[in-house]
Coordinates of C-alpha atoms in Angstrom, one line a residue:
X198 CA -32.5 18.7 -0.3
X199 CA -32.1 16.5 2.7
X200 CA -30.5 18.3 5.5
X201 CA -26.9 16.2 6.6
X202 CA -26.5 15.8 10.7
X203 CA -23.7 15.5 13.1
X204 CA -23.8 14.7 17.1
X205 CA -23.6 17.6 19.2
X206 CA -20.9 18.5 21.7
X207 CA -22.6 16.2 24.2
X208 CA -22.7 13.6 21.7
X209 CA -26.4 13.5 22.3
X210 CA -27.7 11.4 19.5
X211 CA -31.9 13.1 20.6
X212 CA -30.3 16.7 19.6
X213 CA -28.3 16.8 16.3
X214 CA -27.0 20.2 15.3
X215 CA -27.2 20.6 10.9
X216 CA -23.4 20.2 9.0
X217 CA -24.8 23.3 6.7
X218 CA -24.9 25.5 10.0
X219 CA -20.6 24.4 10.4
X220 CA -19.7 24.8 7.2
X221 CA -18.0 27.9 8.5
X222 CA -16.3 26.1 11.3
X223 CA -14.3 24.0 8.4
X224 CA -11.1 22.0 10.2
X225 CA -8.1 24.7 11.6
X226 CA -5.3 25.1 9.1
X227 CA -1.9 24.9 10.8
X228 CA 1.3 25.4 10.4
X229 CA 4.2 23.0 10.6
X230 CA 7.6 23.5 11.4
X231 CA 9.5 19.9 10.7
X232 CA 12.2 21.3 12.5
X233 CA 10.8 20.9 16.0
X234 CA 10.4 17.2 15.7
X235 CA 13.4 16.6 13.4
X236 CA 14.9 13.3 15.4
X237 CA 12.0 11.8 15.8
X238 CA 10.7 12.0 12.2
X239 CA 13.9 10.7 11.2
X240 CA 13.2 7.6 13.6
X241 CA 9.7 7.2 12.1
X242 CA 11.3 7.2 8.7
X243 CA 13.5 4.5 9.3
X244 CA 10.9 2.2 11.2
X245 CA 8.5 2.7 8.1
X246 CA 11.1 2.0 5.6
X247 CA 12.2 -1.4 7.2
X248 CA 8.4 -2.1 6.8
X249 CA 9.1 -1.3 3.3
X250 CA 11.5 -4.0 3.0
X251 CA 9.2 -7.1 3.2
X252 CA 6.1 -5.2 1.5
X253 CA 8.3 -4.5 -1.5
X254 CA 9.0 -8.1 -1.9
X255 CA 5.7 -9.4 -1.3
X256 CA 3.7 -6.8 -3.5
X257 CA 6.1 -6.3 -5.9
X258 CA 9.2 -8.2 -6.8
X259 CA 7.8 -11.7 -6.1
X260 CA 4.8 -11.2 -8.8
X261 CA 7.7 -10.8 -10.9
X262 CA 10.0 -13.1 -10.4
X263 CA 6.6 -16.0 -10.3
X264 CA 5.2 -14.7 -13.4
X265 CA 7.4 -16.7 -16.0
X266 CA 6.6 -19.7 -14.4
X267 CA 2.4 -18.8 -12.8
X268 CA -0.7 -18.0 -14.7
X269 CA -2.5 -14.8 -13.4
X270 CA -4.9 -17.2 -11.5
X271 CA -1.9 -18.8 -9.6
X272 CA -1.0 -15.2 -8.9
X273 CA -4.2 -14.6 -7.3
X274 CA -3.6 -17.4 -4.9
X275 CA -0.1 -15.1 -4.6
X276 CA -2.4 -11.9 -4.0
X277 CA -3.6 -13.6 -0.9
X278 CA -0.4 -12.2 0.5
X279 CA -1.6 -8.7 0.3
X280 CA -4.8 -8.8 2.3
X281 CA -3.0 -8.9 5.9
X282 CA -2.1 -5.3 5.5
X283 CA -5.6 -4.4 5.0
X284 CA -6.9 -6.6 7.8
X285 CA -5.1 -5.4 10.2
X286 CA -8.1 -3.6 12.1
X287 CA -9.4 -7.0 13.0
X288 CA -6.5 -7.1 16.0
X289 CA -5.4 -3.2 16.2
X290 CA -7.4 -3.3 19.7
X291 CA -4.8 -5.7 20.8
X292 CA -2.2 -3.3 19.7
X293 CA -3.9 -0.9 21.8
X294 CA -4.8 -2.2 25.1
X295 CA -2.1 -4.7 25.8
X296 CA 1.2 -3.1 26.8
X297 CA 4.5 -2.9 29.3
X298 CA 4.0 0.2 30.6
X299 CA 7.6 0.5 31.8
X300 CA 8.8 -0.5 28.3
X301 CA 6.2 1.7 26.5
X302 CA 3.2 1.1 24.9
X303 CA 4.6 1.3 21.2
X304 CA 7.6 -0.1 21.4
X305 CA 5.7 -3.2 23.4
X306 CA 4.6 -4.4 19.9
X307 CA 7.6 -3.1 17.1
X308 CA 10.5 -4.4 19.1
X309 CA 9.3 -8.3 19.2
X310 CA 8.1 -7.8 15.6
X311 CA 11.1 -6.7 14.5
X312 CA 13.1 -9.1 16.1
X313 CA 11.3 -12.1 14.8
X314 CA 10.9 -10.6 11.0
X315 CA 14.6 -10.6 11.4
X316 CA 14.3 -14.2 12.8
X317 CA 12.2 -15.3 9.9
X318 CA 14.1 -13.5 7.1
X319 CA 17.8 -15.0 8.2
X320 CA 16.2 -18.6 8.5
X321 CA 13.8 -18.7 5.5
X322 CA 16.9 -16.6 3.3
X323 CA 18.8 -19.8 3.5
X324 CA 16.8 -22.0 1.6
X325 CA 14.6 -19.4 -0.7
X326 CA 16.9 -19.3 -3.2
X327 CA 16.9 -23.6 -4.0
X328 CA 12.9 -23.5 -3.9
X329 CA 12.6 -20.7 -6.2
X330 CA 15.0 -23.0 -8.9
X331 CA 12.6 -25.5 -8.9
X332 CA 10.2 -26.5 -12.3
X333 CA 7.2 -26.5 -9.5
X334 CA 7.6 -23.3 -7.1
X335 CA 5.8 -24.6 -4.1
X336 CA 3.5 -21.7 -3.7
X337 CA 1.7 -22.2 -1.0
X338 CA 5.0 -22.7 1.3
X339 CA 6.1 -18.9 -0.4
X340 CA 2.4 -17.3 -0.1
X341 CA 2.3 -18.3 3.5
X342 CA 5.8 -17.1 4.3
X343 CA 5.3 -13.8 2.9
X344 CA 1.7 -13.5 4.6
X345 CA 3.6 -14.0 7.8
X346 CA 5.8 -11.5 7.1
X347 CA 3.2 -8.7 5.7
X348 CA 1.3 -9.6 9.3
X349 CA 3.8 -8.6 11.3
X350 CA 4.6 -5.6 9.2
X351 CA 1.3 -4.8 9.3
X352 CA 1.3 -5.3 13.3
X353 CA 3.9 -2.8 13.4
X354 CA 2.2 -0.6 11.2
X355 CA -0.9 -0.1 13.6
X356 CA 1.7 0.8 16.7
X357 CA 4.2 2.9 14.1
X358 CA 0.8 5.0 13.1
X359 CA -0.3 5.5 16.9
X360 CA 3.1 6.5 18.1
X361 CA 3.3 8.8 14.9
X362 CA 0.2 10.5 16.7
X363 CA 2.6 11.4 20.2
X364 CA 5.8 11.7 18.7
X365 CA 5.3 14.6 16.7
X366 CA 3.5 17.8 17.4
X367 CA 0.4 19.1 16.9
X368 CA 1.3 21.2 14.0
X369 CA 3.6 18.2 12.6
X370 CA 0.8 16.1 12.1
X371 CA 0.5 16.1 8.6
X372 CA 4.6 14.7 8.6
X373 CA 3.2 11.5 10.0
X374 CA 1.6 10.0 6.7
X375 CA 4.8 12.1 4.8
X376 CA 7.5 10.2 6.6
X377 CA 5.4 6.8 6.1
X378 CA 5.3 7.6 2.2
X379 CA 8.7 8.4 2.6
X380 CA 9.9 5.4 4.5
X381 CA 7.7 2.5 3.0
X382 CA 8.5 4.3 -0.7
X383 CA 12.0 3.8 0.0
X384 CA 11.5 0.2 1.2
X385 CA 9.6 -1.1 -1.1
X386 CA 11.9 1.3 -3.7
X387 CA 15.0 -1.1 -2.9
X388 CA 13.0 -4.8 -2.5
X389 CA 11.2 -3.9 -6.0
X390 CA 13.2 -1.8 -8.4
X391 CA 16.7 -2.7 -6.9
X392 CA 16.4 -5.7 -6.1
X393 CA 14.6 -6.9 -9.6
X394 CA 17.7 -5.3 -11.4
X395 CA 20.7 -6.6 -9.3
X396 CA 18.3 -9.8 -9.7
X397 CA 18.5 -9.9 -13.2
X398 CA 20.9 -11.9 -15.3
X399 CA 21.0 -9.6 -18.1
X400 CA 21.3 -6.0 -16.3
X401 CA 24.6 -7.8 -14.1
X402 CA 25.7 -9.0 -17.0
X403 CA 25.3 -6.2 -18.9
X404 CA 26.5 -3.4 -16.2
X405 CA 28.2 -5.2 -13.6
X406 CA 30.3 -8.2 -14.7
X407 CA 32.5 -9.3 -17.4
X408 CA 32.5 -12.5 -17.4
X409 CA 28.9 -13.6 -18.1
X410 CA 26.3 -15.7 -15.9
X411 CA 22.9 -17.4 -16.0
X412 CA 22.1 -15.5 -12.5
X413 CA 22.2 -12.3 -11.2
X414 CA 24.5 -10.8 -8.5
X415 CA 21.8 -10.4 -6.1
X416 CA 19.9 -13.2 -4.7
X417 CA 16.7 -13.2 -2.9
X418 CA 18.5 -15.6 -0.1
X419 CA 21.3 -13.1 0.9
X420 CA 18.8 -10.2 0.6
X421 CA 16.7 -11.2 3.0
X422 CA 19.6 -12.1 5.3
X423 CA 21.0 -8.4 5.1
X424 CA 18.0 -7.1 5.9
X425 CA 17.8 -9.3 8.9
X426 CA 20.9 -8.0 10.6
X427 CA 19.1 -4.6 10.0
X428 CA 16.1 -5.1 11.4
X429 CA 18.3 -6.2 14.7
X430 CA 20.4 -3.3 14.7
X431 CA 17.6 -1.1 14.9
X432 CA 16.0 -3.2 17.2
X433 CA 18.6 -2.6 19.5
X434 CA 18.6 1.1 19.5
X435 CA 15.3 1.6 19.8
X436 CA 15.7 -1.1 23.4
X437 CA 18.7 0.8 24.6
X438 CA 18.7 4.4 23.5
X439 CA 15.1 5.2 22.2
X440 CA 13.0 6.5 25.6
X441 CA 9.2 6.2 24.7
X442 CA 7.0 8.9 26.7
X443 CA 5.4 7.7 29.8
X444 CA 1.5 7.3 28.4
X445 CA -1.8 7.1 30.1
X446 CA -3.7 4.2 30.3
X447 CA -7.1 5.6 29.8
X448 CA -8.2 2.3 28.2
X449 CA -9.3 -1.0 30.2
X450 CA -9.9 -4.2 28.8
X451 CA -9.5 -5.7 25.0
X452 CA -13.5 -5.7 25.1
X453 CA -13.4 -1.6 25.8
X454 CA -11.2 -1.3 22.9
X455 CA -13.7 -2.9 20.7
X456 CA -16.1 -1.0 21.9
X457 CA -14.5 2.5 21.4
X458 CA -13.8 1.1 18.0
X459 CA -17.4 0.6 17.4
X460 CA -18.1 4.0 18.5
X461 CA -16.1 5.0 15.9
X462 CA -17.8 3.4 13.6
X463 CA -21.2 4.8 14.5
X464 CA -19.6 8.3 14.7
X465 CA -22.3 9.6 11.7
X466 CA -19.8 11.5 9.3
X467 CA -17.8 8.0 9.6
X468 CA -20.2 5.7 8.2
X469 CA -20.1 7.4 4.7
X470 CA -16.7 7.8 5.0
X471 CA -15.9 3.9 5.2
X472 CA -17.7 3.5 2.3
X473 CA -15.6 5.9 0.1
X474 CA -12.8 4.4 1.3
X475 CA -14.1 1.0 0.3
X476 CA -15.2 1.8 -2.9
X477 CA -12.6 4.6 -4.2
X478 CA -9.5 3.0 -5.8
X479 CA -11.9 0.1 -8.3
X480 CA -10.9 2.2 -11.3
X481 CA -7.1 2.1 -10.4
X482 CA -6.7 -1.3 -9.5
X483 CA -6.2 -3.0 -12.7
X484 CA -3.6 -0.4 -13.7
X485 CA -2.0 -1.4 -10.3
X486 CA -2.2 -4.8 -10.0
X487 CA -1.5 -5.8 -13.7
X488 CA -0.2 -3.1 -16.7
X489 CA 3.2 -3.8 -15.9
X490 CA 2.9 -7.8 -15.8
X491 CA 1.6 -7.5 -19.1
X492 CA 4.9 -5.4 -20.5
X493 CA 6.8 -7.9 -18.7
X494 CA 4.7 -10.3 -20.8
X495 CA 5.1 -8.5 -24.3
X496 CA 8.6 -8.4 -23.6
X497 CA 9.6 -5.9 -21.8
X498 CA 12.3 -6.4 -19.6
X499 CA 12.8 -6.6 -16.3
X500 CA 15.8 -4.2 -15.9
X501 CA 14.2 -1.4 -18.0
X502 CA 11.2 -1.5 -15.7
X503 CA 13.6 -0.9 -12.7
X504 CA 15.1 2.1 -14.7
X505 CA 11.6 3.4 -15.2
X506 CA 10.9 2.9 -11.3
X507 CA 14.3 4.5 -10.9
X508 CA 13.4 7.6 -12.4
X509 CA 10.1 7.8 -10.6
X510 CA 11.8 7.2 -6.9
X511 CA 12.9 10.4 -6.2
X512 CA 9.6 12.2 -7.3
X513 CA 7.9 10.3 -5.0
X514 CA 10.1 11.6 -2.0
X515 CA 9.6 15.2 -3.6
X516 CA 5.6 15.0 -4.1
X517 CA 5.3 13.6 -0.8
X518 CA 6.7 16.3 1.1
X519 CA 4.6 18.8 -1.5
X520 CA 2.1 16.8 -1.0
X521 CA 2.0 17.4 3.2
X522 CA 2.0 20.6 2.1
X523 CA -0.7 20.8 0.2
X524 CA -2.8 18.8 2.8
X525 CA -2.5 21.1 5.7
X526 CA -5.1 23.7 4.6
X527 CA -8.6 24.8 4.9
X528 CA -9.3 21.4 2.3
X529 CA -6.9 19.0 3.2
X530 CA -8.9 16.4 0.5
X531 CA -8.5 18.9 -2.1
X532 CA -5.3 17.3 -3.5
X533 CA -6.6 13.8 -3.3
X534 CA -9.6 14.9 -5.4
X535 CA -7.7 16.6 -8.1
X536 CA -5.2 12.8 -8.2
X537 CA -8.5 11.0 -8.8
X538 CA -8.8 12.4 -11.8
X539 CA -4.9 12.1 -12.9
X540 CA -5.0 8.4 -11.8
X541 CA -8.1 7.9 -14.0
X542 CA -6.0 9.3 -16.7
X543 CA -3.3 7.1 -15.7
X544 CA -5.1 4.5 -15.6
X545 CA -6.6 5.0 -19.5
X546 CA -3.4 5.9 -20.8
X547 CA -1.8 2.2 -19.7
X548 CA -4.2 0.5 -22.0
X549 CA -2.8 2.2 -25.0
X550 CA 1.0 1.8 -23.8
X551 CA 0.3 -1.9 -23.5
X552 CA -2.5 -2.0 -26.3
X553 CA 0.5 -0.7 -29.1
X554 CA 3.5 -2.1 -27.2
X555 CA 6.4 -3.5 -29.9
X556 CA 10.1 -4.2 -29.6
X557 CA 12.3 -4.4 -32.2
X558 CA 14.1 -7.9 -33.7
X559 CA 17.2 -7.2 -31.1
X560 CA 14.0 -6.9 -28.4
X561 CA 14.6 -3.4 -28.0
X562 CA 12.2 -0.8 -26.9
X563 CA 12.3 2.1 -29.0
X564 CA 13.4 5.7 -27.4
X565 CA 10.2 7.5 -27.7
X566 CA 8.1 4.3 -26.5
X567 CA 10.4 4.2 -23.5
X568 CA 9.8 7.4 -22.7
X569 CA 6.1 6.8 -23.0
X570 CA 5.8 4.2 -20.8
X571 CA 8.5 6.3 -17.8
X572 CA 5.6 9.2 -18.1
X573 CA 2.9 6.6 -17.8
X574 CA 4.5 4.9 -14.7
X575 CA 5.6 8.4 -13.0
X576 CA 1.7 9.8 -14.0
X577 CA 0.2 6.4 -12.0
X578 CA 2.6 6.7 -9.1
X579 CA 2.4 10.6 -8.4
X580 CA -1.4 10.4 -8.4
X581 CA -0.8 7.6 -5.9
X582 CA 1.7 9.2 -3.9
X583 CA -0.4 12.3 -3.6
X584 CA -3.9 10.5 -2.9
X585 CA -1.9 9.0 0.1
X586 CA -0.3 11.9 1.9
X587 CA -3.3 13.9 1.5
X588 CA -6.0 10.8 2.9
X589 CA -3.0 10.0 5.5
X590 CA -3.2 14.0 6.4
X591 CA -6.5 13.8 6.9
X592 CA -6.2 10.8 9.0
X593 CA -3.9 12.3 11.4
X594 CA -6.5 15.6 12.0
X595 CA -9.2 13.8 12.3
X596 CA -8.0 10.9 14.6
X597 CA -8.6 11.2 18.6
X598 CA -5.6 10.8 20.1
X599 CA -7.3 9.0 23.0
X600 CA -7.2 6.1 20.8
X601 CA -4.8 6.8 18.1
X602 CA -3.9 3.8 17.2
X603 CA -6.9 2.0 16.7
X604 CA -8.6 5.0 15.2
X605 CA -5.3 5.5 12.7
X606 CA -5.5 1.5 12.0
X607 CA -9.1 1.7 10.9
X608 CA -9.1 4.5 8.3
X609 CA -5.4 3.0 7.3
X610 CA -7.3 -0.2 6.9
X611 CA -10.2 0.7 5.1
X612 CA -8.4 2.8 2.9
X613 CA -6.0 -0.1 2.0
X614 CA -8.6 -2.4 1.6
X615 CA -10.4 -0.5 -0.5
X616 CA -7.2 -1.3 -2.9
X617 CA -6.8 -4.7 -2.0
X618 CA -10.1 -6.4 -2.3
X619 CA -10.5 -6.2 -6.0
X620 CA -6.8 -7.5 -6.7
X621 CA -7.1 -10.8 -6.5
X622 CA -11.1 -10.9 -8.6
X623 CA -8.8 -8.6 -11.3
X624 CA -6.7 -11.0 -11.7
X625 CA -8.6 -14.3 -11.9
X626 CA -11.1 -11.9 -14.2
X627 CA -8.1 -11.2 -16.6
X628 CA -7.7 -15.3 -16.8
X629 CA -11.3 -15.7 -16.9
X630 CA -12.0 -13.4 -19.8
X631 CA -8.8 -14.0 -22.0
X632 CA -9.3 -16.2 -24.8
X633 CA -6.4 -18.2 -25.2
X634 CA -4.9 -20.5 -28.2
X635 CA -1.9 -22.6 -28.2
X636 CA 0.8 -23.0 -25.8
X637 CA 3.8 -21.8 -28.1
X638 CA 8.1 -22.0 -27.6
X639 CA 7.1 -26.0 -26.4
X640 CA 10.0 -28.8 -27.0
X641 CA 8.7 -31.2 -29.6
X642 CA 7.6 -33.9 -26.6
X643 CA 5.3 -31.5 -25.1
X644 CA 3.7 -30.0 -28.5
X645 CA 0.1 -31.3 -27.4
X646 CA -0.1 -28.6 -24.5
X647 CA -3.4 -26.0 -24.8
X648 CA -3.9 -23.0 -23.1
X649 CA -8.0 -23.4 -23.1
X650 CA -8.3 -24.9 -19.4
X651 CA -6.0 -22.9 -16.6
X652 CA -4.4 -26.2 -15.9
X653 CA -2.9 -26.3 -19.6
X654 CA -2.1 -22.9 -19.2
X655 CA -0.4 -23.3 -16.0
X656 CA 1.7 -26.5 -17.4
X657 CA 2.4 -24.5 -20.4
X658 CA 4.3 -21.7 -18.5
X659 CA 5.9 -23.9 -16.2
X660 CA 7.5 -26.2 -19.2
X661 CA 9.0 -22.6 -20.4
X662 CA 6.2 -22.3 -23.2
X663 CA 4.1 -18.7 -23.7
X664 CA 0.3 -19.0 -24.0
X665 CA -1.0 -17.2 -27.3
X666 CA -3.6 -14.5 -26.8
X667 CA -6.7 -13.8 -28.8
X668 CA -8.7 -11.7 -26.8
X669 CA -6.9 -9.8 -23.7
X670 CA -9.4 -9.8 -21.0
X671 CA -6.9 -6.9 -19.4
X672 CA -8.8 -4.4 -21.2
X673 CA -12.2 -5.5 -20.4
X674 CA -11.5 -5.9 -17.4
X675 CA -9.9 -2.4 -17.1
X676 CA -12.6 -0.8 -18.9
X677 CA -15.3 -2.0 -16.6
X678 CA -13.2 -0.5 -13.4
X679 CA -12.1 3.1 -15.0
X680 CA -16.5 3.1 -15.7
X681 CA -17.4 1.9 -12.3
X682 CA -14.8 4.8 -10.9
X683 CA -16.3 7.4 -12.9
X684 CA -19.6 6.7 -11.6
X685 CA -19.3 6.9 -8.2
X686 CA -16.9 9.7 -8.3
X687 CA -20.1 11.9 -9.8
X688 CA -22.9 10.4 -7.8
X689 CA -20.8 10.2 -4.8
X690 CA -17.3 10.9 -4.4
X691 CA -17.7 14.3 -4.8
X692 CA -20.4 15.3 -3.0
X693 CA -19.3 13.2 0.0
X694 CA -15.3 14.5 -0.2
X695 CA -17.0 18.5 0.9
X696 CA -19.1 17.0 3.4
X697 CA -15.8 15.5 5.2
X698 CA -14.1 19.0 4.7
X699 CA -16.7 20.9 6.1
X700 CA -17.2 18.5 9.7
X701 CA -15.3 20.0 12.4
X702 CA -12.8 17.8 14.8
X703 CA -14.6 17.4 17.6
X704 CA -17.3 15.7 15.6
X705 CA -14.4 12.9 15.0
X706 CA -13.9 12.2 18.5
X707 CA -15.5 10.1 21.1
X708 CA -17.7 11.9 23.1
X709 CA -16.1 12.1 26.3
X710 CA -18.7 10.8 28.7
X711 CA -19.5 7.9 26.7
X712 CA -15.8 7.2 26.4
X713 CA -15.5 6.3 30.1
X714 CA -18.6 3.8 30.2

């Protein structure tokens, strides 16, 4: 068997000392007390979830509110929105090395972001609403809105996860990625599930009205203009009351934060790890990114996917903190191995619950079914929830604070591509692979409509018509990921998950006299 090597202490690349001679030395297992850092994890909390609050629209109420009216390859033009967040290494050196050292070197970067998503959101609230009416839904205008918006969040993100890093204590660490699950679960928890049912004609007219209407009481315009006044309110706290430790510039120039990035990158243990952070979500995506736009599509209604979301809110709060928990041992990737599986599971189980969906003639969902589909949704998202405290745990550990943010940002990054690359390939592939018929539900004038090209099957949704379905290229598409995942989770996951357990911090860090060159 080939022997596996890290640097030595020196970082001498000429002498490498053998990983099997550290498995011993595996990563110290702490203890936290929350207690300690209380206030300021409740302040990270709150900056994550008013990141939540444009995510949740851009990655998950949007798609929804499109979908009657896009084909799944117009929603991949849609999905572009989602690759900012998963970019954001490409500038998190900027983040780093350019900063008011009086005003401090995090809040340098998250006050002007905040104040100019609330900028955005107030202006673009105010006219949202009238292009979203419209037959045609200009989609380019809305992708590149929301893209602007999940840049900025994801700017914020890279100086929220450094200042994480100095904010809370040593033996806190493992809080950082649990108050961001908590925050951005929360966010996204009220622009998604909330906002889709207050959204909804039926559910207001159902639950909060009596006296019926075609819309429902919650507009996107008005919701984005709340928000705005709350991202400024916060924003002023954090100028006038929030103090930001005094930090130490120990990096120069933009160039030297490239370069200590690179030298991450070259660390040896970090090389494998990129790639099974690239490759480890491809069996999960299509669950992700389309099971419950095909509900939606079978008829299942909006309003009862918020109650299913509803349900599984809470649990994510609660498995996060267990989660933390769990993550702060001798094998901190011990519970993200064991949520592979379950979101393989997950993952299997959604073909079936869409495969043998039905509603009755009133377009009811039976009870049992109902039930089916909450446990499938709660099964997807607690896998999730756990696979992301525990890598966000190991994250924090491993990262040299030296260069938190930039080290934070590119295992954030990586980790979130590694979920956002496929997405927008799933989706066309779904198109690609569906055989279609005719457009059905047409008025007579437009009988001559055929789903065959994606033009016909995008003026065929747009007219109010349904495209009929022959073959459902979702579960190809699904089956070749969940194979694909199994694969390299046996000839590489795996192994590669107790090789990361087993290297020691300071193999993680920089070497210190190459850090100064």
């Amino acid at each position: 068997m080939d022997e596996e090597y890290a640097l030595n202490e020196m970082g001498d690349k000429e002498k490498l000392l053998p990983v099997s001679k550290l498995n011993e030395k595996k990563l110290e297992e702490v203890k936290p007390n929350l207690s300690k850092d209380l206030w300021d994890f409740i302040l990270l909390v709150i900056l994550y979830f008013l990141q939540g609050i444009p995510l949740g629209l851009a990655l998950g109420s949007l798609p929804f509110l499109l979908k009657s009216k896009m084909t799944y390859s117009d929603m991949a033009i849609f999905a572009i929105t989602n690759y900012p967040y998963s970019m954001k290494l490409l500038w998190s050196p900027i983040v780093d090395s350019f900063f008011n050292k009086n005003f401090g070197r995090r809040k340098s970067w998250i006050v002007p972001i905040q104040l100019c998503s609330a900028f955005l959101m107030f202006f673009f609230g105010n006219s949202v609403d009238e292009k979203m009416k419209l037959k045609e839904i200009p989609i380019g205008f809305i992708t590149i809105f929301f893209t602007v918006m999940v840049i900025l969040s994801a700017t914020q993100d890279i100086a929220l996860d450094g200042w994480a890093l100095e904010l809370l204590s040593k033996e806190n660490l493992s809080y950082a990625s649990t108050a961001q699950t908590v925050g951005l679960n929360t966010g996204q928890f009220l622009s998604f599930t909330v906002f889709l049912a207050f959204n909804s004609a039926e559910f207001s007219n159902k639950y909060l009205r009596s006296t019926p209407s075609e819309y429902g009481v919650l507009q996107l315009g008005p919701y984005l203009r709340f928000w705005a006044v709350c991202y400024f309110l916060v924003t002023l706290y954090l100028i006038l009351l929030k103090k930001e430790k005094p930090c130490v510039d120990i990096i120069g120039s933009i160039k030297d934060v490239y370069q200590i990035m690179w030298k991450v990158i070259k660390l040896p243990r970090m090389r494998s790890f990129i790639v099974l952070l690239f490759i480890a979500k491809i069996g999960f995506v299509t669950n992700d990114a389309v099971t419950s736009l095909k509900l939606l599509e079978k008829g299942f209604k909006r309003e009862d996917l918020s109650v299913t979301v509803l349900i599984d809110f809470p649990l994510q709060i609660i498995f996060g903190y267990y989660a933390a928990k769990w993550s702060s041992g001798k094998r901190p990737l011990k519970p993200w191995m064991w949520a592979f599986y379950g979101r393989i599971a997950a993952a299997i189980l959604a073909m079936f619950v869409v495969k043998f969906f039905s509603i009755s003639e009133k377009g009811e969902v039976s009870t049992g079914y109902f039930i089916l589909i909450i446990f499938s949704t709660v099964l997807s998202s607690f896998m999730s929830t756990v696979q992301f405290v525990s890598i966000g745990c190991f994250f924090a550990r491993i990262a040299d604070p030296a260069v938190g943010g930039t080290y934070m940002t590119l295992l954030n990054t990586l980790s979130n591509l590694g979920g956002t690359w496929p997405r927008p390939l799933i989706l066309k592939g779904v198109d690609v692979l569906t055989n279609y018929g005719e457009c059905q539900g047409l008025p007579d004038d437009l009988q001559n409509i055929s789903c065959k090209t994606s033009d016909g099957r995008h003026s065929c949704l747009t007219n109010g018509g349904q495209c009929e379905i022959y073959t459902d290229g979702y579960y190809t598409i699904s089956i070749i990921c969940i194979v694909l995942s199994f694969l390299t989770l046996f000839f590489f996951i795996k192994k590669e998950v107790r090789k990361l357990e087993s290297t020691p911090k300071k193999y993680w860090e920089i070497p210190k006299d190459k850090e100064k060159e």
